[in-house]
C-alpha cells in the first residue's frame, strides 16, 4: 500500500505539472486559438475555455488516484466517485446553463471533474493508510 501511494503521488505531480502548464496556456491564449482555428464568430468564450481547461486539469490529476485504487483492488471507490461527480456535473450544468450558456455547461464539467478527483484521492488516502499497531488487516 505504501508503494502504491508513493507512485500515485509521483505520477500525480508529473502529470499535474504538465497539465497545469497546458491549462495556464489555454487560459491565456485559448480564446485567440479558438478565433484562429474557427473564426472570430467564436470570440468571447474565454471563460468557457478556461473552465474546460481547469476541468481537464482536475480530471488528469484524478487519473493517478483512479489507477491506484484499482491496484489496491478498490474499484468501487472509483465507481462511487464517478457517479457522484456525474451527479454534481449534471446538477451544476442544469443550474448554470440557463444563465451562463456554454460557460454554465463548462462550470458543470469543471465541478464534476473536481469532485471526482477529490473523492478518489480521499478514498486512496483511506485505503492506503498504514494500519495502526494492534489493528487487524
Short mmCIF file of C-alpha atoms in Angstrom, two decimals, residues 59-131:
data_model
loop_
_atom_site.label_atom_id
_atom_site.label_comp_id
_atom_site.label_asym_id
_atom_site.label_seq_id
_atom_site.Cartn_x
_atom_site.Cartn_y
_atom_site.Cartn_z
CA UNK A 59 -9.62 15.15 -14.47
CA UNK A 60 -5.97 14.45 -15.24
CA UNK A 61 -4.95 14.84 -11.61
CA UNK A 62 -7.55 12.25 -10.60
CA UNK A 63 -6.27 9.67 -13.10
CA UNK A 64 -3.40 8.53 -10.87
CA UNK A 65 -5.70 8.03 -7.88
CA UNK A 66 -8.05 6.08 -10.16
CA UNK A 67 -5.29 3.64 -11.07
CA UNK A 68 -4.01 3.49 -7.50
CA UNK A 69 -7.44 2.42 -6.30
CA UNK A 70 -7.55 -0.26 -8.99
CA UNK A 71 -4.11 -1.51 -7.94
CA UNK A 72 -5.36 -1.72 -4.36
CA UNK A 73 -8.40 -3.66 -5.61
CA UNK A 74 -10.92 -1.00 -4.60
CA UNK A 75 -12.69 -0.16 -7.90
CA UNK A 76 -15.96 0.53 -6.09
CA UNK A 77 -14.47 3.79 -4.80
CA UNK A 78 -13.81 4.83 -8.40
CA UNK A 79 -17.36 3.94 -9.31
CA UNK A 80 -18.81 5.98 -6.46
CA UNK A 81 -16.50 8.92 -7.23
CA UNK A 82 -17.53 8.87 -10.89
CA UNK A 83 -21.24 8.59 -10.06
CA UNK A 84 -21.11 11.46 -7.59
CA UNK A 85 -19.02 13.56 -9.99
CA UNK A 86 -21.54 12.94 -12.77
CA UNK A 87 -24.40 13.93 -10.49
CA UNK A 88 -22.58 17.13 -9.48
CA UNK A 89 -21.74 17.95 -13.12
CA UNK A 90 -25.33 17.50 -14.27
CA UNK A 91 -26.76 19.44 -11.33
CA UNK A 92 -24.36 22.36 -11.77
CA UNK A 93 -24.90 22.41 -15.52
CA UNK A 94 -28.68 22.49 -15.10
CA UNK A 95 -28.37 25.35 -12.62
CA UNK A 96 -25.84 27.44 -14.61
CA UNK A 97 -26.71 26.82 -18.27
CA UNK A 98 -29.88 28.95 -18.29
CA UNK A 99 -27.96 31.99 -17.05
CA UNK A 100 -24.47 31.43 -18.50
CA UNK A 101 -25.00 29.22 -21.56
CA UNK A 102 -21.88 27.32 -22.67
CA UNK A 103 -19.89 28.68 -19.72
CA UNK A 104 -22.52 27.14 -17.44
CA UNK A 105 -22.03 23.76 -19.08
CA UNK A 106 -18.26 24.17 -18.67
CA UNK A 107 -18.78 25.04 -14.99
CA UNK A 108 -20.70 21.79 -14.59
CA UNK A 109 -17.86 19.85 -16.24
CA UNK A 110 -15.27 21.55 -14.02
CA UNK A 111 -17.31 20.90 -10.85
CA UNK A 112 -17.86 17.24 -11.67
CA UNK A 113 -14.22 16.58 -12.53
CA UNK A 114 -13.02 18.34 -9.39
CA UNK A 115 -15.38 16.46 -7.06
CA UNK A 116 -14.47 13.14 -8.71
CA UNK A 117 -10.74 13.77 -8.21
CA UNK A 118 -11.25 14.82 -4.57
CA UNK A 119 -13.28 11.72 -3.75
CA UNK A 120 -10.76 9.44 -5.48
CA UNK A 121 -7.88 10.93 -3.50
CA UNK A 122 -9.79 10.78 -0.23
CA UNK A 123 -10.58 7.13 -0.92
CA UNK A 124 -6.97 6.39 -1.86
CA UNK A 125 -5.70 8.01 1.33
CA UNK A 126 -8.13 5.97 3.41
CA UNK A 127 -7.40 2.58 1.85
CA UNK A 128 -3.65 3.11 1.58
CA UNK A 129 -3.16 4.29 5.16
CA UNK A 130 -0.88 2.17 7.28
CA UNK A 131 -2.82 0.13 9.82
#
